[in-house]
């Protein structure tokens, strides 16, 4: 394949306008779910979604090349551990945005993750997350659920989000919790009262289980099915920072991709027909260097990929404005040609039934981001 | 009034008598540095850097040898971790910290020590939490508490941990001797400024964004910091000692917040330049206001009024930033406003307060820790680490350089509140760590004793605790009642 930027562009344009089904607008009463999986440490887009047609990759990372690839089209494949995602691809429910990143090029995990969640341009300046602001705009108090212990920055900015991350030990007996509630009521502690009510009214689906991603994602699929329950779920996977032992078909990165695939599998199987009203989307703070380092790993880079699944996708596709491997960003990283925040805003537009322009203005401060709603999602 | 012992300390135990003059009780603790309750054989920053150096260099060998096979690589790496105590030292250091908070007789001082440790946070990078944070607290923070704020900033800014976690070793003057050589030698590696430390020194450590510094100020701050770096050598790899290296330092004039350095009039160059800049930052109005407000937020309320902040600023100006005076002024403001304002406690001080008042021991005594290379530490040794992690407050492992956020909103999500109930439900099991002769009898009189001593509104608190019957349930009620969650 001749991996020039132009041919990819034409390819994607050609496929984008073919067979655009004009589905009737979904009734506003349908509950749509958005599941975010934060991939912390910097996911290597070239391992998750390898570029098939570019022989140049071999000169950069001979030890990290995949033997097996799950073919998507003539240009790209999935890593073999993304088998559920590949099955979903075959039925039109998986997509990729490639060579994309938030507009941050300094390669610090902390700053990068902060910006990935706030959607801002200066680390630590914003105190709320883009999803929290989006939910606020849609007046969806209390509809966010984090499957993590601290409330992720991503969801901050709206009241009454819930989180579920079961502790190792047991709760006090219910009579004691009720007595505590009475104490809060007697002391007019409104905020504490509010929280203890959320805790006491937790449905059975939000009890038990453990902190494994397997258990959490099974729980989440039950919770998201509740028509009155949360419509946002946020997961965290750590450990993508493979400076060494990154591996290829097996290895450090493969293990992490397997975790993404497991979450998607559990959601697909657990959500049943609600999967059609769901969108799953990954975030990461940056990609990794194209070239392998001395420890059979990679360093912090720039462009990466966004993995998506769910019935709210328009169809299966790789959306990219492929920069090629000839011209790397700062001679080392995959270039990012799509501001990932445009994809985030478009996804929120599709799930929260808000106009893209409204989100662009109120959530992303009118930043120069592109609208992918038409291309990527059922609207 | 009795709230005060929890407001600035950890409360009074059932054995303690109520100090006659609470304010004097608090301020006296800042007259000199109180010794640690546990001070035998504590590792120093250099001890731990050496062990970390061994870890880093041996890990590189393992990477080279086994990097191709992820399974063997992980196995070898795990062996190395235990060999160097990666799973040992954090729990050991936490144990010392809590033993000290409960036993050294200067709880207000200890609270203040913890405050500074969080203000000058080392975010969790490259195992800083495991090997380095404890010694950093003892060597960079604690001795500075008897000096000026400026001296503390110098100490912290030039500490190994701060330089390491804010990437200042990568901050190299492009026009320095080394920068010019590296950028013209034809290979791919290029060096330049890294603004990370410079930005945080302004934003988090001293003047805060209220000073309205610009991106140019940040760049100039980064230039001033060039040269302060870990010394690379083949033996040390990237775990070398901290040395000021003039060959990395960007020469020329720097302008920060309207002042110029290294000019004809102000000839501060090299390593002295940083000291001159820190002096000016610490004398900046925004710095005093920022720190005074943060102190009020920690001890009194999330939203302090200017009236509370002003006396601390005045003490600062009058004493030229002498920390004992700033600390005493804070104690005084907390005394005056404490009863009218409530502060929601972060999990660690909440845990220590409960341990103190209920007389349980949630940690393994520091005297019982012995580091044996290669040995996997037993669970009971690491318990304190899990508790803090589960409560959401692993104090040596903040995820960001701004440390743990000290306001109510941060700590009142459902799952974090569940954790407090869950662990309060466990408190009774920690009684077994106390020798029988030192245990309390948890009768009504015991609860009356601690509640009258520690609460300004004892009647309500008593009613709440006595609404449950068993000791275990009374512990849960006690620890989670509003009077204990907030001080």
Short mmCIF file of N, CA and C in Angstrom, two decimals, chain A residues 91-240:
data_model
loop_
_atom_site.label_atom_id
_atom_site.label_comp_id
_atom_site.label_asym_id
_atom_site.label_seq_id
_atom_site.Cartn_x
_atom_site.Cartn_y
_atom_site.Cartn_z
N UNK A 91 -20.25 -6.65 12.56
CA UNK A 91 -21.69 -6.36 12.52
C UNK A 91 -21.96 -4.85 12.59
N UNK A 92 -20.94 -4.07 12.25
CA UNK A 92 -21.17 -2.63 12.13
C UNK A 92 -21.21 -1.89 13.45
N UNK A 93 -20.63 -2.48 14.50
CA UNK A 93 -20.73 -1.83 15.81
C UNK A 93 -19.37 -1.53 16.45
N UNK A 94 -18.35 -1.37 15.64
CA UNK A 94 -17.05 -0.97 16.19
C UNK A 94 -16.38 0.00 15.23
N UNK A 95 -15.71 1.00 15.76
CA UNK A 95 -15.01 1.96 14.91
C UNK A 95 -13.73 2.42 15.58
N UNK A 96 -12.89 3.04 14.77
CA UNK A 96 -11.61 3.55 15.26
C UNK A 96 -11.42 4.96 14.71
N UNK A 97 -10.90 5.85 15.53
CA UNK A 97 -10.37 7.10 15.00
C UNK A 97 -8.85 6.99 15.19
N UNK A 98 -8.10 7.13 14.12
CA UNK A 98 -6.65 6.90 14.22
C UNK A 98 -5.87 8.19 13.96
N UNK A 99 -4.63 8.17 14.50
CA UNK A 99 -3.76 9.35 14.43
C UNK A 99 -4.46 10.55 15.04
N UNK A 100 -4.89 10.37 16.29
CA UNK A 100 -5.63 11.42 16.98
C UNK A 100 -5.05 11.59 18.37
N UNK A 101 -5.25 12.76 18.95
CA UNK A 101 -4.82 13.02 20.32
C UNK A 101 -5.48 14.30 20.80
N UNK A 102 -5.50 14.49 22.11
CA UNK A 102 -5.81 15.82 22.61
C UNK A 102 -4.63 16.70 22.19
N UNK A 103 -4.84 18.00 22.07
CA UNK A 103 -3.74 18.85 21.60
C UNK A 103 -2.72 19.12 22.70
N UNK A 104 -1.99 18.11 23.08
CA UNK A 104 -1.00 18.25 24.14
C UNK A 104 0.25 17.49 23.72
N UNK A 105 1.40 18.15 23.72
CA UNK A 105 2.58 17.51 23.14
C UNK A 105 3.76 17.43 24.10
N UNK A 106 3.51 17.65 25.42
CA UNK A 106 4.64 17.71 26.35
C UNK A 106 5.01 16.38 27.00
N UNK A 107 4.17 15.36 26.80
CA UNK A 107 4.53 14.00 27.20
C UNK A 107 4.62 13.74 28.70
N UNK A 108 3.94 14.56 29.50
CA UNK A 108 3.88 14.24 30.94
C UNK A 108 2.55 13.54 31.21
N UNK A 109 2.61 12.40 31.92
CA UNK A 109 1.37 11.66 32.22
C UNK A 109 0.38 12.54 32.97
N UNK A 110 0.89 13.23 34.00
CA UNK A 110 0.00 13.97 34.90
C UNK A 110 -0.71 15.08 34.15
N UNK A 111 0.09 15.87 33.45
CA UNK A 111 -0.50 16.98 32.71
C UNK A 111 -1.42 16.44 31.62
N UNK A 112 -0.96 15.41 30.94
CA UNK A 112 -1.73 14.85 29.83
C UNK A 112 -3.07 14.29 30.30
N UNK A 113 -3.05 13.53 31.41
CA UNK A 113 -4.31 12.96 31.91
C UNK A 113 -5.23 14.06 32.41
N UNK A 114 -4.65 15.08 32.99
CA UNK A 114 -5.46 16.21 33.45
C UNK A 114 -6.18 16.84 32.25
N UNK A 115 -5.48 17.03 31.15
CA UNK A 115 -6.09 17.67 29.97
C UNK A 115 -7.05 16.73 29.25
N UNK A 116 -6.73 15.45 29.26
CA UNK A 116 -7.63 14.47 28.65
C UNK A 116 -8.99 14.51 29.35
N UNK A 117 -9.00 14.82 30.64
CA UNK A 117 -10.26 14.83 31.39
C UNK A 117 -10.92 16.21 31.43
N UNK A 118 -10.11 17.27 31.50
CA UNK A 118 -10.74 18.60 31.54
C UNK A 118 -11.09 19.08 30.14
N UNK A 119 -10.35 18.61 29.14
CA UNK A 119 -10.55 19.11 27.78
C UNK A 119 -9.90 20.46 27.57
N UNK A 120 -9.10 20.91 28.53
CA UNK A 120 -8.48 22.23 28.44
C UNK A 120 -7.15 22.19 27.71
N UNK A 121 -6.47 23.32 27.72
CA UNK A 121 -5.19 23.41 27.03
C UNK A 121 -4.04 23.64 28.00
N UNK A 122 -4.33 24.13 29.21
CA UNK A 122 -3.29 24.39 30.20
C UNK A 122 -3.53 23.44 31.38
N UNK A 123 -2.52 22.63 31.73
CA UNK A 123 -2.72 21.66 32.81
C UNK A 123 -3.16 22.35 34.11
N UNK A 124 -4.10 21.72 34.78
CA UNK A 124 -4.57 22.13 36.11
C UNK A 124 -5.35 23.44 36.14
N UNK A 125 -5.57 24.06 34.99
CA UNK A 125 -6.31 25.31 35.02
C UNK A 125 -7.80 25.04 35.25
N UNK A 126 -8.33 24.03 34.57
CA UNK A 126 -9.76 23.75 34.69
C UNK A 126 -10.00 22.79 35.85
N UNK A 127 -11.06 23.05 36.58
CA UNK A 127 -11.35 22.21 37.75
C UNK A 127 -12.49 21.22 37.49
N UNK A 128 -13.08 21.27 36.30
CA UNK A 128 -14.16 20.34 35.99
C UNK A 128 -13.82 19.54 34.74
N UNK A 129 -14.53 18.43 34.53
CA UNK A 129 -14.25 17.59 33.37
C UNK A 129 -15.19 17.89 32.22
N UNK A 130 -14.79 17.53 31.01
CA UNK A 130 -15.65 17.84 29.85
C UNK A 130 -16.96 17.09 29.91
N UNK A 131 -16.93 15.88 30.47
CA UNK A 131 -18.17 15.12 30.55
C UNK A 131 -19.10 15.70 31.62
N UNK A 132 -18.53 16.12 32.75
CA UNK A 132 -19.32 16.77 33.78
C UNK A 132 -19.99 18.02 33.25
N UNK A 133 -19.25 18.81 32.49
CA UNK A 133 -19.84 20.03 31.92
C UNK A 133 -20.92 19.70 30.90
N UNK A 134 -20.68 18.62 30.14
CA UNK A 134 -21.67 18.20 29.15
C UNK A 134 -22.96 17.76 29.83
N UNK A 135 -22.83 16.98 30.92
CA UNK A 135 -24.02 16.53 31.65
C UNK A 135 -24.76 17.71 32.26
N UNK A 136 -24.01 18.67 32.71
CA UNK A 136 -24.61 19.88 33.28
C UNK A 136 -25.44 20.59 32.21
N UNK A 137 -24.85 20.68 31.03
CA UNK A 137 -25.53 21.34 29.92
C UNK A 137 -26.83 20.60 29.58
N UNK A 138 -26.80 19.28 29.72
CA UNK A 138 -27.99 18.48 29.39
C UNK A 138 -28.91 18.32 30.60
N UNK A 139 -28.58 19.00 31.69
CA UNK A 139 -29.40 18.90 32.93
C UNK A 139 -29.54 17.47 33.42
N UNK A 140 -28.46 16.74 33.40
CA UNK A 140 -28.55 15.34 33.81
C UNK A 140 -27.86 15.12 35.16
N UNK A 141 -28.32 15.80 36.18
CA UNK A 141 -27.81 15.61 37.54
C UNK A 141 -27.87 14.14 37.92
N UNK A 142 -26.83 13.67 38.55
CA UNK A 142 -26.89 12.33 39.13
C UNK A 142 -26.88 11.20 38.12
N UNK A 143 -26.51 11.47 36.87
CA UNK A 143 -26.56 10.37 35.91
C UNK A 143 -25.18 9.81 35.58
N UNK A 144 -24.16 10.30 36.29
CA UNK A 144 -22.81 9.78 36.05
C UNK A 144 -22.44 8.72 37.08
N UNK A 145 -21.81 7.67 36.62
CA UNK A 145 -21.36 6.62 37.53
C UNK A 145 -19.89 6.32 37.24
N UNK A 146 -19.04 6.46 38.27
CA UNK A 146 -17.63 6.12 38.09
C UNK A 146 -17.38 4.75 38.70
N UNK A 147 -16.71 3.89 37.95
CA UNK A 147 -16.33 2.59 38.49
C UNK A 147 -14.91 2.71 39.00
N UNK A 148 -14.65 3.76 39.77
CA UNK A 148 -13.32 4.07 40.30
C UNK A 148 -13.52 4.63 41.70
N UNK A 149 -12.45 4.71 42.48
CA UNK A 149 -12.62 5.21 43.84
C UNK A 149 -12.74 6.72 43.93
N UNK A 150 -11.73 7.48 43.55
CA UNK A 150 -11.99 8.92 43.59
C UNK A 150 -12.92 9.24 42.42
N UNK A 151 -13.74 10.26 42.56
CA UNK A 151 -14.59 10.68 41.44
C UNK A 151 -13.65 11.24 40.38
N UNK A 152 -13.62 10.64 39.18
CA UNK A 152 -12.67 11.14 38.20
C UNK A 152 -12.96 12.58 37.81
N UNK A 153 -11.90 13.30 37.55
CA UNK A 153 -12.01 14.69 37.13
C UNK A 153 -12.98 14.83 35.95
N UNK A 154 -12.95 13.84 35.07
CA UNK A 154 -13.81 13.83 33.89
C UNK A 154 -15.28 14.13 34.21
N UNK A 155 -15.76 13.61 35.36
CA UNK A 155 -17.18 13.75 35.70
C UNK A 155 -17.47 14.96 36.58
N UNK A 156 -16.43 15.65 36.99
CA UNK A 156 -16.68 16.78 37.89
C UNK A 156 -17.36 17.93 37.15
N UNK A 157 -18.17 18.65 37.88
CA UNK A 157 -18.84 19.79 37.27
C UNK A 157 -20.34 19.64 37.32
N UNK A 158 -20.80 18.53 37.85
CA UNK A 158 -22.24 18.32 38.01
C UNK A 158 -22.48 17.60 39.32
N UNK A 159 -23.60 17.89 39.93
CA UNK A 159 -23.90 17.35 41.26
C UNK A 159 -24.29 15.87 41.20
N UNK A 160 -24.10 15.22 42.34
CA UNK A 160 -24.70 13.92 42.62
C UNK A 160 -24.27 12.77 41.71
N UNK A 161 -23.07 12.80 41.24
CA UNK A 161 -22.59 11.62 40.54
C UNK A 161 -22.38 10.51 41.56
N UNK A 162 -22.51 9.30 41.08
CA UNK A 162 -22.34 8.17 41.96
C UNK A 162 -21.03 7.49 41.61
N UNK A 163 -20.47 6.76 42.55
CA UNK A 163 -19.36 5.90 42.16
C UNK A 163 -19.45 4.57 42.87
N UNK A 164 -18.92 3.56 42.22
CA UNK A 164 -19.02 2.20 42.73
C UNK A 164 -17.68 1.51 42.56
N UNK A 165 -17.09 1.11 43.67
CA UNK A 165 -15.79 0.46 43.64
C UNK A 165 -15.67 -0.29 44.96
N UNK A 166 -16.28 -1.48 45.03
CA UNK A 166 -16.51 -2.12 46.33
C UNK A 166 -15.24 -2.33 47.16
N UNK A 167 -15.34 -2.00 48.44
CA UNK A 167 -14.21 -2.16 49.35
C UNK A 167 -14.08 -3.62 49.77
N UNK A 168 -12.93 -3.93 50.40
CA UNK A 168 -12.67 -5.32 50.77
C UNK A 168 -13.52 -5.75 51.96
N UNK A 169 -13.82 -4.81 52.83
CA UNK A 169 -14.49 -5.20 54.07
C UNK A 169 -15.98 -4.89 54.02
N UNK A 170 -16.67 -5.25 55.07
CA UNK A 170 -18.13 -5.18 55.01
C UNK A 170 -18.68 -3.89 55.62
N UNK A 171 -19.84 -3.53 55.13
CA UNK A 171 -20.56 -2.36 55.65
C UNK A 171 -21.12 -2.69 57.03
N UNK A 172 -21.34 -1.65 57.84
CA UNK A 172 -22.08 -1.87 59.08
C UNK A 172 -23.50 -2.35 58.76
N UNK A 173 -24.17 -2.92 59.75
CA UNK A 173 -25.52 -3.41 59.50
C UNK A 173 -26.47 -2.25 59.19
N UNK A 174 -27.54 -2.56 58.49
CA UNK A 174 -28.43 -1.51 57.98
C UNK A 174 -29.04 -0.68 59.11
N UNK A 175 -29.32 -1.31 60.28
CA UNK A 175 -29.89 -0.53 61.40
C UNK A 175 -28.92 0.58 61.81
N UNK A 176 -27.64 0.26 61.76
CA UNK A 176 -26.65 1.25 62.17
C UNK A 176 -26.58 2.38 61.14
N UNK A 177 -26.66 2.02 59.86
CA UNK A 177 -26.65 3.05 58.82
C UNK A 177 -27.87 3.96 58.99
N UNK A 178 -29.01 3.34 59.35
CA UNK A 178 -30.22 4.15 59.57
C UNK A 178 -30.05 5.10 60.76
N UNK A 179 -29.37 4.60 61.78
CA UNK A 179 -29.13 5.46 62.95
C UNK A 179 -28.22 6.64 62.59
N UNK A 180 -27.24 6.34 61.73
CA UNK A 180 -26.38 7.44 61.28
C UNK A 180 -27.19 8.46 60.50
N UNK A 181 -28.08 7.94 59.68
CA UNK A 181 -28.93 8.84 58.89
C UNK A 181 -29.72 9.75 59.83
N UNK A 182 -30.25 9.15 60.90
CA UNK A 182 -31.02 9.94 61.87
C UNK A 182 -30.14 11.03 62.50
N UNK A 183 -28.88 10.67 62.76
CA UNK A 183 -27.96 11.65 63.35
C UNK A 183 -27.71 12.80 62.37
N UNK A 184 -27.57 12.49 61.09
CA UNK A 184 -27.35 13.54 60.09
C UNK A 184 -28.58 14.43 59.98
N UNK A 185 -29.75 13.78 60.05
CA UNK A 185 -30.99 14.53 59.93
C UNK A 185 -31.14 15.47 61.14
N UNK A 186 -30.86 14.91 62.32
CA UNK A 186 -30.98 15.71 63.53
C UNK A 186 -30.04 16.90 63.53
N UNK A 187 -28.87 16.74 62.90
CA UNK A 187 -27.89 17.82 62.89
C UNK A 187 -28.07 18.72 61.66
N UNK A 188 -29.13 18.48 60.90
CA UNK A 188 -29.38 19.25 59.66
C UNK A 188 -28.17 19.25 58.74
N UNK A 189 -27.54 18.13 58.61
CA UNK A 189 -26.38 18.01 57.72
C UNK A 189 -26.89 17.59 56.34
N UNK A 190 -27.31 18.56 55.54
CA UNK A 190 -27.97 18.26 54.27
C UNK A 190 -27.10 17.43 53.34
N UNK A 191 -25.84 17.81 53.24
CA UNK A 191 -24.97 17.13 52.28
C UNK A 191 -24.75 15.66 52.68
N UNK A 192 -24.48 15.45 53.98
CA UNK A 192 -24.25 14.09 54.45
C UNK A 192 -25.53 13.26 54.29
N UNK A 193 -26.65 13.91 54.55
CA UNK A 193 -27.93 13.24 54.42
C UNK A 193 -28.15 12.78 52.98
N UNK A 194 -27.84 13.68 52.08
CA UNK A 194 -27.95 13.39 50.66
C UNK A 194 -27.13 12.16 50.27
N UNK A 195 -25.90 12.12 50.75
CA UNK A 195 -25.01 11.01 50.38
C UNK A 195 -25.49 9.70 50.99
N UNK A 196 -25.89 9.78 52.25
CA UNK A 196 -26.29 8.52 52.89
C UNK A 196 -27.58 8.00 52.24
N UNK A 197 -28.41 8.90 51.73
CA UNK A 197 -29.58 8.45 50.98
C UNK A 197 -29.19 7.76 49.68
N UNK A 198 -28.21 8.35 49.00
CA UNK A 198 -27.72 7.69 47.78
C UNK A 198 -27.20 6.30 48.12
N UNK A 199 -26.45 6.22 49.22
CA UNK A 199 -25.88 4.93 49.62
C UNK A 199 -26.97 3.93 49.97
N UNK A 200 -27.96 4.39 50.76
CA UNK A 200 -29.02 3.48 51.20
C UNK A 200 -29.94 3.07 50.07
N UNK A 201 -30.07 3.94 49.08
CA UNK A 201 -30.96 3.62 47.97
C UNK A 201 -30.25 2.95 46.81
N UNK A 202 -29.02 2.55 47.05
CA UNK A 202 -28.32 1.86 45.98
C UNK A 202 -29.08 0.60 45.63
N UNK A 203 -29.33 0.39 44.35
CA UNK A 203 -30.03 -0.84 43.97
C UNK A 203 -29.15 -2.05 44.27
N UNK A 204 -29.78 -3.20 44.28
CA UNK A 204 -29.04 -4.44 44.52
C UNK A 204 -27.89 -4.61 43.53
N UNK A 205 -28.12 -4.07 42.33
CA UNK A 205 -27.06 -4.20 41.32
C UNK A 205 -25.78 -3.50 41.76
N UNK A 206 -25.91 -2.54 42.67
CA UNK A 206 -24.73 -1.81 43.10
C UNK A 206 -24.23 -2.31 44.45
N UNK A 207 -24.29 -3.58 44.65
CA UNK A 207 -23.77 -4.16 45.88
C UNK A 207 -22.97 -5.40 45.54
N UNK A 208 -22.07 -5.75 46.42
CA UNK A 208 -21.26 -6.95 46.22
C UNK A 208 -20.26 -6.76 45.10
N UNK A 209 -19.69 -7.88 44.66
CA UNK A 209 -18.69 -7.81 43.61
C UNK A 209 -17.34 -7.40 44.15
N UNK A 210 -16.37 -7.32 43.26
CA UNK A 210 -15.05 -6.93 43.72
C UNK A 210 -14.50 -5.83 42.81
N UNK A 211 -13.23 -5.50 43.01
CA UNK A 211 -12.65 -4.37 42.29
C UNK A 211 -12.05 -4.75 40.93
N UNK A 212 -12.25 -6.01 40.51
CA UNK A 212 -11.68 -6.39 39.22
C UNK A 212 -12.51 -5.76 38.09
N UNK A 213 -11.85 -5.50 36.98
CA UNK A 213 -12.56 -4.90 35.84
C UNK A 213 -13.64 -5.84 35.33
N UNK A 214 -13.41 -7.13 35.48
CA UNK A 214 -14.41 -8.11 35.07
C UNK A 214 -15.70 -7.92 35.86
N UNK A 215 -15.55 -7.90 37.17
CA UNK A 215 -16.72 -7.73 38.03
C UNK A 215 -17.35 -6.35 37.84
N UNK A 216 -16.53 -5.32 37.78
CA UNK A 216 -17.06 -3.96 37.65
C UNK A 216 -17.84 -3.78 36.35
N UNK A 217 -17.33 -4.36 35.27
CA UNK A 217 -18.01 -4.15 33.98
C UNK A 217 -19.31 -4.96 33.92
N UNK A 218 -19.34 -6.12 34.59
CA UNK A 218 -20.60 -6.88 34.65
C UNK A 218 -21.64 -6.09 35.45
N UNK A 219 -21.17 -5.52 36.56
CA UNK A 219 -22.07 -4.68 37.38
C UNK A 219 -22.58 -3.51 36.55
N UNK A 220 -21.65 -2.86 35.86
CA UNK A 220 -22.03 -1.66 35.10
C UNK A 220 -23.09 -1.98 34.07
N UNK A 221 -23.00 -3.14 33.44
CA UNK A 221 -23.98 -3.45 32.40
C UNK A 221 -25.37 -3.62 33.02
N UNK A 222 -25.43 -4.12 34.25
CA UNK A 222 -26.73 -4.23 34.93
C UNK A 222 -27.24 -2.84 35.31
N UNK A 223 -26.34 -2.03 35.84
CA UNK A 223 -26.75 -0.70 36.31
C UNK A 223 -27.24 0.16 35.14
N UNK A 224 -26.54 0.06 34.01
CA UNK A 224 -26.90 0.91 32.86
C UNK A 224 -28.23 0.51 32.23
N UNK A 225 -28.64 -0.74 32.48
CA UNK A 225 -29.93 -1.18 31.93
C UNK A 225 -31.12 -0.54 32.61
N UNK A 226 -30.92 -0.07 33.82
CA UNK A 226 -32.00 0.55 34.58
C UNK A 226 -32.42 1.84 33.86
N UNK A 227 -33.69 1.89 33.42
CA UNK A 227 -34.10 3.07 32.64
C UNK A 227 -34.03 4.38 33.43
N UNK A 228 -34.04 4.28 34.76
CA UNK A 228 -33.95 5.50 35.56
C UNK A 228 -32.57 5.67 36.18
N UNK A 229 -31.68 4.74 35.90
CA UNK A 229 -30.36 4.77 36.53
C UNK A 229 -29.38 5.63 35.75
N UNK A 230 -28.10 5.57 36.14
CA UNK A 230 -27.07 6.37 35.47
C UNK A 230 -26.99 6.03 33.99
N UNK A 231 -26.60 6.99 33.18
CA UNK A 231 -26.43 6.72 31.76
C UNK A 231 -24.98 6.91 31.32
N UNK A 232 -24.14 7.21 32.29
CA UNK A 232 -22.71 7.37 31.99
C UNK A 232 -21.94 6.44 32.90
N UNK A 233 -21.00 5.69 32.35
CA UNK A 233 -20.12 4.87 33.19
C UNK A 233 -18.68 5.17 32.80
N UNK A 234 -17.84 5.31 33.82
CA UNK A 234 -16.44 5.64 33.54
C UNK A 234 -15.52 4.60 34.18
N UNK A 235 -14.69 3.98 33.36
CA UNK A 235 -13.72 2.99 33.84
C UNK A 235 -12.30 3.55 33.70
N UNK A 236 -11.42 2.98 34.49
CA UNK A 236 -10.00 3.31 34.41
C UNK A 236 -9.20 2.04 34.17
N UNK A 237 -8.32 2.06 33.21
CA UNK A 237 -7.33 0.97 33.11
C UNK A 237 -5.96 1.62 33.18
N UNK A 238 -5.16 1.19 34.14
CA UNK A 238 -3.82 1.75 34.25
C UNK A 238 -2.82 0.79 33.63
N UNK A 239 -1.62 1.28 33.38
CA UNK A 239 -0.53 0.37 33.01
C UNK A 239 -0.18 0.32 31.54
N UNK A 240 -0.58 1.34 30.77
CA UNK A 240 -0.21 1.35 29.35
C UNK A 240 1.19 1.89 29.12
#
